[in-house]
PDB file of C-alpha atoms in Angstrom:
ATOM      1  CA  UNK A   1       0.000   0.000   0.000  1.00 49.00           C
ATOM      2  CA  UNK A   2       1.504   3.320  -1.078  1.00 52.00           C
ATOM      3  CA  UNK A   3       1.800   6.008   1.521  1.00 54.00           C
ATOM      4  CA  UNK A   4       0.564   9.442   0.585  1.00 51.00           C
ATOM      5  CA  UNK A   5       3.245  12.092   1.119  1.00 49.00           C
ATOM      6  CA  UNK A   6       2.353  14.559   3.828  1.00 52.00           C
ATOM      7  CA  UNK A   7       1.953  18.089   2.454  1.00 57.00           C
ATOM      8  CA  UNK A   8       4.618  20.561   3.536  1.00 76.00           C
ATOM      9  CA  UNK A   9       3.602  23.075   6.174  1.00 87.00           C
ATOM     10  CA  UNK A  10       3.101  26.565   4.719  1.00 92.00           C
ATOM     11  CA  UNK A  11       5.889  29.106   5.094  1.00 94.00           C
ATOM     12  CA  UNK A  12       4.960  31.436   7.959  1.00 96.00           C
ATOM     13  CA  UNK A  13       5.581  35.106   7.135  1.00 97.00           C
ATOM     14  CA  UNK A  14       5.567  38.385   9.089  1.00 98.00           C
ATOM     15  CA  UNK A  15       5.274  41.731   7.260  1.00 97.00           C
ATOM     16  CA  UNK A  16       6.942  44.822   8.756  1.00 97.00           C
ATOM     17  CA  UNK A  17       6.305  48.042   6.798  1.00 96.00           C
ATOM     18  CA  UNK A  18       4.908  51.417   7.842  1.00 94.00           C
ATOM     19  CA  UNK A  19       2.791  51.741   4.680  1.00 94.00           C
ATOM     20  CA  UNK A  20      -0.476  49.859   5.211  1.00 94.00           C
ATOM     21  CA  UNK A  21      -1.300  49.908   1.504  1.00 94.00           C
ATOM     22  CA  UNK A  22       2.008  48.234   0.638  1.00 93.00           C
ATOM     23  CA  UNK A  23       1.539  45.634   3.387  1.00 95.00           C
ATOM     24  CA  UNK A  24      -1.943  44.864   2.065  1.00 95.00           C
ATOM     25  CA  UNK A  25      -0.578  44.415  -1.450  1.00 95.00           C
ATOM     26  CA  UNK A  26       2.161  42.024  -0.360  1.00 95.00           C
ATOM     27  CA  UNK A  27      -0.288  40.170   1.870  1.00 95.00           C
ATOM     28  CA  UNK A  28      -2.666  39.619  -1.049  1.00 95.00           C
ATOM     29  CA  UNK A  29       0.164  38.296  -3.218  1.00 95.00           C
ATOM     30  CA  UNK A  30       1.303  35.817  -0.561  1.00 95.00           C
ATOM     31  CA  UNK A  31      -2.153  34.744   0.595  1.00 92.00           C
ATOM     32  CA  UNK A  32      -3.110  33.843  -2.975  1.00 93.00           C
ATOM     33  CA  UNK A  33      -0.470  31.079  -2.799  1.00 92.00           C
ATOM     34  CA  UNK A  34      -1.172  27.890  -0.842  1.00 91.00           C
ATOM     35  CA  UNK A  35       2.344  27.599   0.569  1.00 93.00           C
ATOM     36  CA  UNK A  36       2.349  30.877   2.534  1.00 95.00           C
ATOM     37  CA  UNK A  37       0.600  31.987   5.698  1.00 95.00           C
ATOM     38  CA  UNK A  38       0.747  35.522   7.128  1.00 96.00           C
ATOM     39  CA  UNK A  39       1.153  35.179  10.898  1.00 97.00           C
ATOM     40  CA  UNK A  40       1.719  38.826  11.834  1.00 96.00           C
ATOM     41  CA  UNK A  41       2.138  42.433  10.748  1.00 96.00           C
ATOM     42  CA  UNK A  42       3.739  45.555  12.183  1.00 96.00           C
ATOM     43  CA  UNK A  43       4.150  49.182  11.146  1.00 95.00           C
ATOM     44  CA  UNK A  44       7.503  49.929  12.815  1.00 94.00           C
ATOM     45  CA  UNK A  45      10.687  48.162  13.838  1.00 93.00           C
ATOM     46  CA  UNK A  46       9.997  47.832  17.564  1.00 94.00           C
ATOM     47  CA  UNK A  47       6.551  46.352  16.964  1.00 96.00           C
ATOM     48  CA  UNK A  48       8.064  44.105  14.301  1.00 96.00           C
ATOM     49  CA  UNK A  49      10.585  42.667  16.752  1.00 96.00           C
ATOM     50  CA  UNK A  50       7.771  41.995  19.222  1.00 96.00           C
ATOM     51  CA  UNK A  51       5.606  40.246  16.611  1.00 97.00           C
ATOM     52  CA  UNK A  52       8.541  38.122  15.453  1.00 97.00           C
ATOM     53  CA  UNK A  53       9.347  37.150  19.044  1.00 96.00           C
ATOM     54  CA  UNK A  54       5.733  36.077  19.594  1.00 96.00           C
ATOM     55  CA  UNK A  55       5.172  34.223  16.311  1.00 97.00           C
ATOM     56  CA  UNK A  56       8.655  32.915  15.366  1.00 97.00           C
ATOM     57  CA  UNK A  57       7.956  33.060  11.605  1.00 97.00           C
ATOM     58  CA  UNK A  58      10.011  31.340   8.931  1.00 96.00           C
ATOM     59  CA  UNK A  59      10.506  34.610   7.036  1.00 96.00           C
ATOM     60  CA  UNK A  60      10.097  38.298   7.873  1.00 98.00           C
ATOM     61  CA  UNK A  61       9.798  40.941   5.150  1.00 97.00           C
ATOM     62  CA  UNK A  62      11.329  44.080   6.660  1.00 97.00           C
ATOM     63  CA  UNK A  63      11.060  47.586   5.208  1.00 95.00           C
ATOM     64  CA  UNK A  64      14.336  49.479   5.184  1.00 92.00           C
ATOM     65  CA  UNK A  65      12.881  52.920   6.046  1.00 90.00           C
ATOM     66  CA  UNK A  66      10.474  53.170   8.977  1.00 89.00           C
ATOM     67  CA  UNK A  67       9.995  55.425  11.994  1.00 83.00           C
ATOM     68  CA  UNK A  68      12.102  54.512  15.007  1.00 84.00           C
ATOM     69  CA  UNK A  69      15.263  52.425  15.083  1.00 86.00           C
ATOM     70  CA  UNK A  70      17.537  52.052  12.065  1.00 90.00           C
ATOM     71  CA  UNK A  71      16.957  48.914  10.001  1.00 92.00           C
ATOM     72  CA  UNK A  72      20.331  47.470  11.046  1.00 91.00           C
ATOM     73  CA  UNK A  73      19.304  47.670  14.705  1.00 92.00           C
ATOM     74  CA  UNK A  74      15.915  46.113  13.960  1.00 94.00           C
ATOM     75  CA  UNK A  75      17.502  43.294  11.944  1.00 93.00           C
ATOM     76  CA  UNK A  76      19.991  42.588  14.733  1.00 92.00           C
ATOM     77  CA  UNK A  77      17.179  42.458  17.315  1.00 94.00           C
ATOM     78  CA  UNK A  78      15.143  40.077  15.148  1.00 95.00           C
ATOM     79  CA  UNK A  79      18.187  37.818  14.811  1.00 92.00           C
ATOM     80  CA  UNK A  80      18.481  37.913  18.598  1.00 93.00           C
ATOM     81  CA  UNK A  81      14.897  37.041  19.485  1.00 95.00           C
ATOM     82  CA  UNK A  82      14.331  34.514  16.667  1.00 94.00           C
ATOM     83  CA  UNK A  83      17.628  33.251  15.195  1.00 91.00           C
ATOM     84  CA  UNK A  84      15.913  30.787  12.848  1.00 92.00           C
ATOM     85  CA  UNK A  85      13.796  33.484  11.168  1.00 95.00           C
ATOM     86  CA  UNK A  86      15.094  34.507   7.745  1.00 93.00           C
ATOM     87  CA  UNK A  87      15.093  38.256   7.054  1.00 94.00           C
ATOM     88  CA  UNK A  88      14.420  39.768   3.633  1.00 94.00           C
ATOM     89  CA  UNK A  89      14.889  43.535   3.417  1.00 93.00           C
ATOM     90  CA  UNK A  90      12.572  45.559   1.167  1.00 93.00           C
ATOM     91  CA  UNK A  91      13.821  48.903  -0.163  1.00 90.00           C
ATOM     92  CA  UNK A  92      13.058  51.580  -2.747  1.00 88.00           C
ATOM     93  CA  UNK A  93      16.762  52.143  -3.505  1.00 81.00           C
ATOM     94  CA  UNK A  94      20.056  50.395  -4.269  1.00 76.00           C
ATOM     95  CA  UNK A  95      22.277  51.036  -1.242  1.00 75.00           C
ATOM     96  CA  UNK A  96      25.448  48.914  -1.588  1.00 74.00           C
ATOM     97  CA  UNK A  97      27.073  49.977   1.690  1.00 75.00           C
ATOM     98  CA  UNK A  98      23.866  49.246   3.611  1.00 81.00           C
ATOM     99  CA  UNK A  99      23.428  45.901   1.843  1.00 80.00           C
ATOM    100  CA  UNK A 100      26.937  44.943   2.909  1.00 76.00           C
ATOM    101  CA  UNK A 101      26.212  45.817   6.538  1.00 80.00           C
ATOM    102  CA  UNK A 102      22.919  43.923   6.525  1.00 84.00           C
ATOM    103  CA  UNK A 103      24.432  40.825   4.930  1.00 79.00           C
ATOM    104  CA  UNK A 104      27.071  40.961   7.649  1.00 77.00           C
ATOM    105  CA  UNK A 105      24.279  40.927  10.234  1.00 81.00           C
ATOM    106  CA  UNK A 106      22.876  37.746   8.713  1.00 82.00           C
ATOM    107  CA  UNK A 107      19.951  38.905   6.565  1.00 88.00           C
ATOM    108  CA  UNK A 108      19.358  36.534   3.663  1.00 85.00           C
ATOM    109  CA  UNK A 109      17.927  38.934   1.098  1.00 86.00           C
ATOM    110  CA  UNK A 110      17.686  42.537  -0.105  1.00 87.00           C
ATOM    111  CA  UNK A 111      14.899  43.218  -2.605  1.00 88.00           C
ATOM    112  CA  UNK A 112      13.970  46.405  -4.371  1.00 88.00           C
ATOM    113  CA  UNK A 113      10.263  47.194  -4.101  1.00 89.00           C
ATOM    114  CA  UNK A 114      10.192  47.286  -7.890  1.00 86.00           C
ATOM    115  CA  UNK A 115      10.479  43.472  -8.068  1.00 86.00           C
ATOM    116  CA  UNK A 116       7.698  41.576  -9.785  1.00 88.00           C
ATOM    117  CA  UNK A 117       5.168  39.374  -8.019  1.00 90.00           C
ATOM    118  CA  UNK A 118       6.977  36.255  -9.240  1.00 90.00           C
ATOM    119  CA  UNK A 119      10.353  37.578  -8.071  1.00 87.00           C
ATOM    120  CA  UNK A 120       8.928  38.275  -4.614  1.00 91.00           C
ATOM    121  CA  UNK A 121       7.398  34.798  -4.357  1.00 91.00           C
ATOM    122  CA  UNK A 122      10.626  33.202  -5.551  1.00 89.00           C
ATOM    123  CA  UNK A 123      12.674  35.148  -2.996  1.00 89.00           C
ATOM    124  CA  UNK A 124      10.462  34.190  -0.043  1.00 92.00           C
ATOM    125  CA  UNK A 125      10.413  30.535  -1.112  1.00 90.00           C
ATOM    126  CA  UNK A 126      14.181  30.555  -1.542  1.00 86.00           C
ATOM    127  CA  UNK A 127      14.706  32.099   1.901  1.00 87.00           C
ATOM    128  CA  UNK A 128      12.552  29.408   3.511  1.00 88.00           C
ATOM    129  CA  UNK A 129      13.920  26.434   1.583  1.00 84.00           C
ATOM    130  CA  UNK A 130      17.531  27.449   0.883  1.00 77.00           C
ATOM    131  CA  UNK A 131      18.593  29.555   3.884  1.00 69.00           C
ATOM    132  CA  UNK A 132      22.271  29.493   2.891  1.00 68.00           C
ATOM    133  CA  UNK A 133      21.604  31.577  -0.220  1.00 69.00           C
ATOM    134  CA  UNK A 134      21.899  35.348  -0.325  1.00 70.00           C
ATOM    135  CA  UNK A 135      19.083  36.861  -2.419  1.00 73.00           C
ATOM    136  CA  UNK A 136      19.868  40.222  -4.009  1.00 73.00           C
ATOM    137  CA  UNK A 137      17.777  42.226  -6.453  1.00 68.00           C
ATOM    138  CA  UNK A 138      20.170  45.184  -6.583  1.00 60.00           C
ATOM    139  CA  UNK A 139      21.721  46.048  -9.934  1.00 53.00           C
ATOM    140  CA  UNK A 140      25.184  45.036 -11.077  1.00 52.00           C
ATOM    141  CA  UNK A 141      26.002  48.736 -11.390  1.00 51.00           C
ATOM    142  CA  UNK A 142      25.122  49.156  -7.725  1.00 54.00           C
ATOM    143  CA  UNK A 143      27.240  46.197  -6.653  1.00 52.00           C
ATOM    144  CA  UNK A 144      30.198  47.604  -8.569  1.00 50.00           C
ATOM    145  CA  UNK A 145      29.700  51.273  -7.673  1.00 51.00           C
ATOM    146  CA  UNK A 146      32.278  53.533  -6.050  1.00 46.00           C
ATOM    147  CA  UNK A 147      30.126  53.526  -2.913  1.00 49.00           C
ATOM    148  CA  UNK A 148      30.933  49.838  -2.482  1.00 48.00           C
ATOM    149  CA  UNK A 149      34.724  50.066  -2.444  1.00 45.00           C
ATOM    150  CA  UNK A 150      36.155  46.597  -2.994  1.00 43.00           C
ATOM    151  CA  UNK A 151      39.366  45.963  -4.950  1.00 46.00           C
ATOM    152  CA  UNK A 152      39.152  44.088  -8.250  1.00 56.00           C
ATOM    153  CA  UNK A 153      41.440  41.274  -7.067  1.00 78.00           C
ATOM    154  CA  UNK A 154      39.916  38.610  -4.848  1.00 82.00           C
ATOM    155  CA  UNK A 155      41.541  38.165  -1.460  1.00 86.00           C
ATOM    156  CA  UNK A 156      42.950  34.802  -0.383  1.00 88.00           C
ATOM    157  CA  UNK A 157      39.914  34.200   1.825  1.00 90.00           C
ATOM    158  CA  UNK A 158      37.498  35.130  -0.957  1.00 89.00           C
ATOM    159  CA  UNK A 159      39.241  32.659  -3.271  1.00 88.00           C
ATOM    160  CA  UNK A 160      38.926  29.969  -0.587  1.00 91.00           C
ATOM    161  CA  UNK A 161      35.210  30.711  -0.278  1.00 91.00           C
ATOM    162  CA  UNK A 162      34.780  30.521  -4.053  1.00 89.00           C
ATOM    163  CA  UNK A 163      36.635  27.199  -4.299  1.00 89.00           C
ATOM    164  CA  UNK A 164      34.293  25.695  -1.708  1.00 90.00           C
ATOM    165  CA  UNK A 165      31.239  27.327  -3.286  1.00 87.00           C
ATOM    166  CA  UNK A 166      32.211  25.663  -6.563  1.00 86.00           C
ATOM    167  CA  UNK A 167      32.035  22.308  -4.750  1.00 84.00           C
ATOM    168  CA  UNK A 168      28.350  23.043  -3.992  1.00 82.00           C
ATOM    169  CA  UNK A 169      29.049  23.512  -0.288  1.00 86.00           C
ATOM    170  CA  UNK A 170      26.491  25.491   1.703  1.00 86.00           C
ATOM    171  CA  UNK A 171      27.366  28.612   3.676  1.00 87.00           C
ATOM    172  CA  UNK A 172      27.259  26.634   6.927  1.00 88.00           C
ATOM    173  CA  UNK A 173      29.615  23.994   5.494  1.00 90.00           C
ATOM    174  CA  UNK A 174      32.004  26.667   4.212  1.00 91.00           C
ATOM    175  CA  UNK A 175      31.923  28.398   7.604  1.00 90.00           C
ATOM    176  CA  UNK A 176      32.768  25.136   9.384  1.00 92.00           C
ATOM    177  CA  UNK A 177      35.573  24.307   6.941  1.00 92.00           C
ATOM    178  CA  UNK A 178      37.173  27.751   7.228  1.00 92.00           C
ATOM    179  CA  UNK A 179      36.368  28.207  10.929  1.00 92.00           C
ATOM    180  CA  UNK A 180      34.488  31.470  10.353  1.00 90.00           C
ATOM    181  CA  UNK A 181      30.870  32.532  10.906  1.00 88.00           C
ATOM    182  CA  UNK A 182      28.110  32.129   8.311  1.00 85.00           C
ATOM    183  CA  UNK A 183      27.665  35.915   8.345  1.00 84.00           C
ATOM    184  CA  UNK A 184      31.326  36.279   7.347  1.00 87.00           C
ATOM    185  CA  UNK A 185      30.839  33.784   4.513  1.00 88.00           C
ATOM    186  CA  UNK A 186      27.849  35.805   3.260  1.00 85.00           C
ATOM    187  CA  UNK A 187      29.873  39.019   3.445  1.00 84.00           C
ATOM    188  CA  UNK A 188      32.698  37.441   1.421  1.00 86.00           C
ATOM    189  CA  UNK A 189      30.197  36.225  -1.189  1.00 86.00           C
ATOM    190  CA  UNK A 190      28.624  39.675  -1.413  1.00 80.00           C
ATOM    191  CA  UNK A 191      32.060  41.231  -1.980  1.00 81.00           C
ATOM    192  CA  UNK A 192      32.871  38.615  -4.628  1.00 84.00           C
ATOM    193  CA  UNK A 193      29.564  39.354  -6.394  1.00 80.00           C
ATOM    194  CA  UNK A 194      30.576  43.012  -6.558  1.00 76.00           C
ATOM    195  CA  UNK A 195      34.099  42.345  -7.798  1.00 79.00           C
ATOM    196  CA  UNK A 196      32.996  39.910 -10.487  1.00 79.00           C
ATOM    197  CA  UNK A 197      29.744  41.655 -11.422  1.00 74.00           C
ATOM    198  CA  UNK A 198      27.910  38.427 -10.588  1.00 74.00           C
ATOM    199  CA  UNK A 199      24.230  38.128  -9.720  1.00 68.00           C
ATOM    200  CA  UNK A 200      24.145  34.568  -8.340  1.00 71.00           C
ATOM    201  CA  UNK A 201      26.412  31.879  -6.871  1.00 78.00           C
ATOM    202  CA  UNK A 202      26.538  29.999 -10.195  1.00 77.00           C
ATOM    203  CA  UNK A 203      27.309  33.218 -12.076  1.00 76.00           C
ATOM    204  CA  UNK A 204      30.074  34.015  -9.561  1.00 81.00           C
ATOM    205  CA  UNK A 205      31.630  30.535  -9.865  1.00 82.00           C
ATOM    206  CA  UNK A 206      31.608  30.702 -13.672  1.00 80.00           C
ATOM    207  CA  UNK A 207      33.167  34.167 -13.723  1.00 80.00           C
ATOM    208  CA  UNK A 208      35.702  33.189 -11.057  1.00 82.00           C
ATOM    209  CA  UNK A 209      37.020  30.273 -13.117  1.00 79.00           C
ATOM    210  CA  UNK A 210      36.947  32.283 -16.335  1.00 78.00           C
ATOM    211  CA  UNK A 211      39.360  34.736 -14.675  1.00 70.00           C
ATOM    212  CA  UNK A 212      41.833  32.056 -13.595  1.00 63.00           C
ATOM    213  CA  UNK A 213      45.063  31.746 -15.629  1.00 55.00           C
ATOM    214  CA  UNK A 214      45.493  28.670 -17.765  1.00 47.00           C
TER     215      UNK A 214
END
C-alpha cells in the first residue's frame, strides 16, 4: 500500500512596513499562494521585533525605512529574538554599503520594491527552503559602484570561499571548513559578487574560473 506524502507546512511570514497599503498588497500576493501563511504584521521596527518574538515566523519581510530604530538595529534584534527566522529587506533604492552591513548581520535577502510578483514569491520561497543563499535584487552597477569600495582582485579568503562554493558547499559547510561565521561567509560572497559583477552563486563561480590563468 503506497503512503501518501504529507503536504509541507506553509511558510509562515511576518510583514513589517509602515505603509499599510504596501503591506496589504504584499499580503494579497502571498495569501493567494497555498504555501504561505501571514502570521503577523507591524508598522515599525519595535513592533516588528515583538511580533517576530511572539510568532517565530520562517521569514520576515522588513522595510528598510520606517519610523524609530535604524533597520540594522531592527535586523539585529530580530536575529536575537528569533535566530531561525530569515530576514528579507525591502527597499526603494540600491544602497550597496547598507546591503553589505545587513548581509554581515545575517539577513538573507535585499529586494527592491520594484520586483515583480513572481520575483517576490521566488525570494520568499528561496529564503525558507535554501537559507544558505543570499538573495539580491540590486543592480550590477550598484554592486560595482564607487560607494561599495572593494578591490578588483579577490583576497585569499574570498578565493577559498569561491573554491568551496564551486564544490556546492552550503554557507554553513564553508563556515565550518574555514572556521568562520556564516555571516562572514555571506559578506565574502557579497564582496565577490561586486568584484565579479555576478548576480548569483553559479554566475560568480563561472566568472571566477573564467578569470583564472590557464
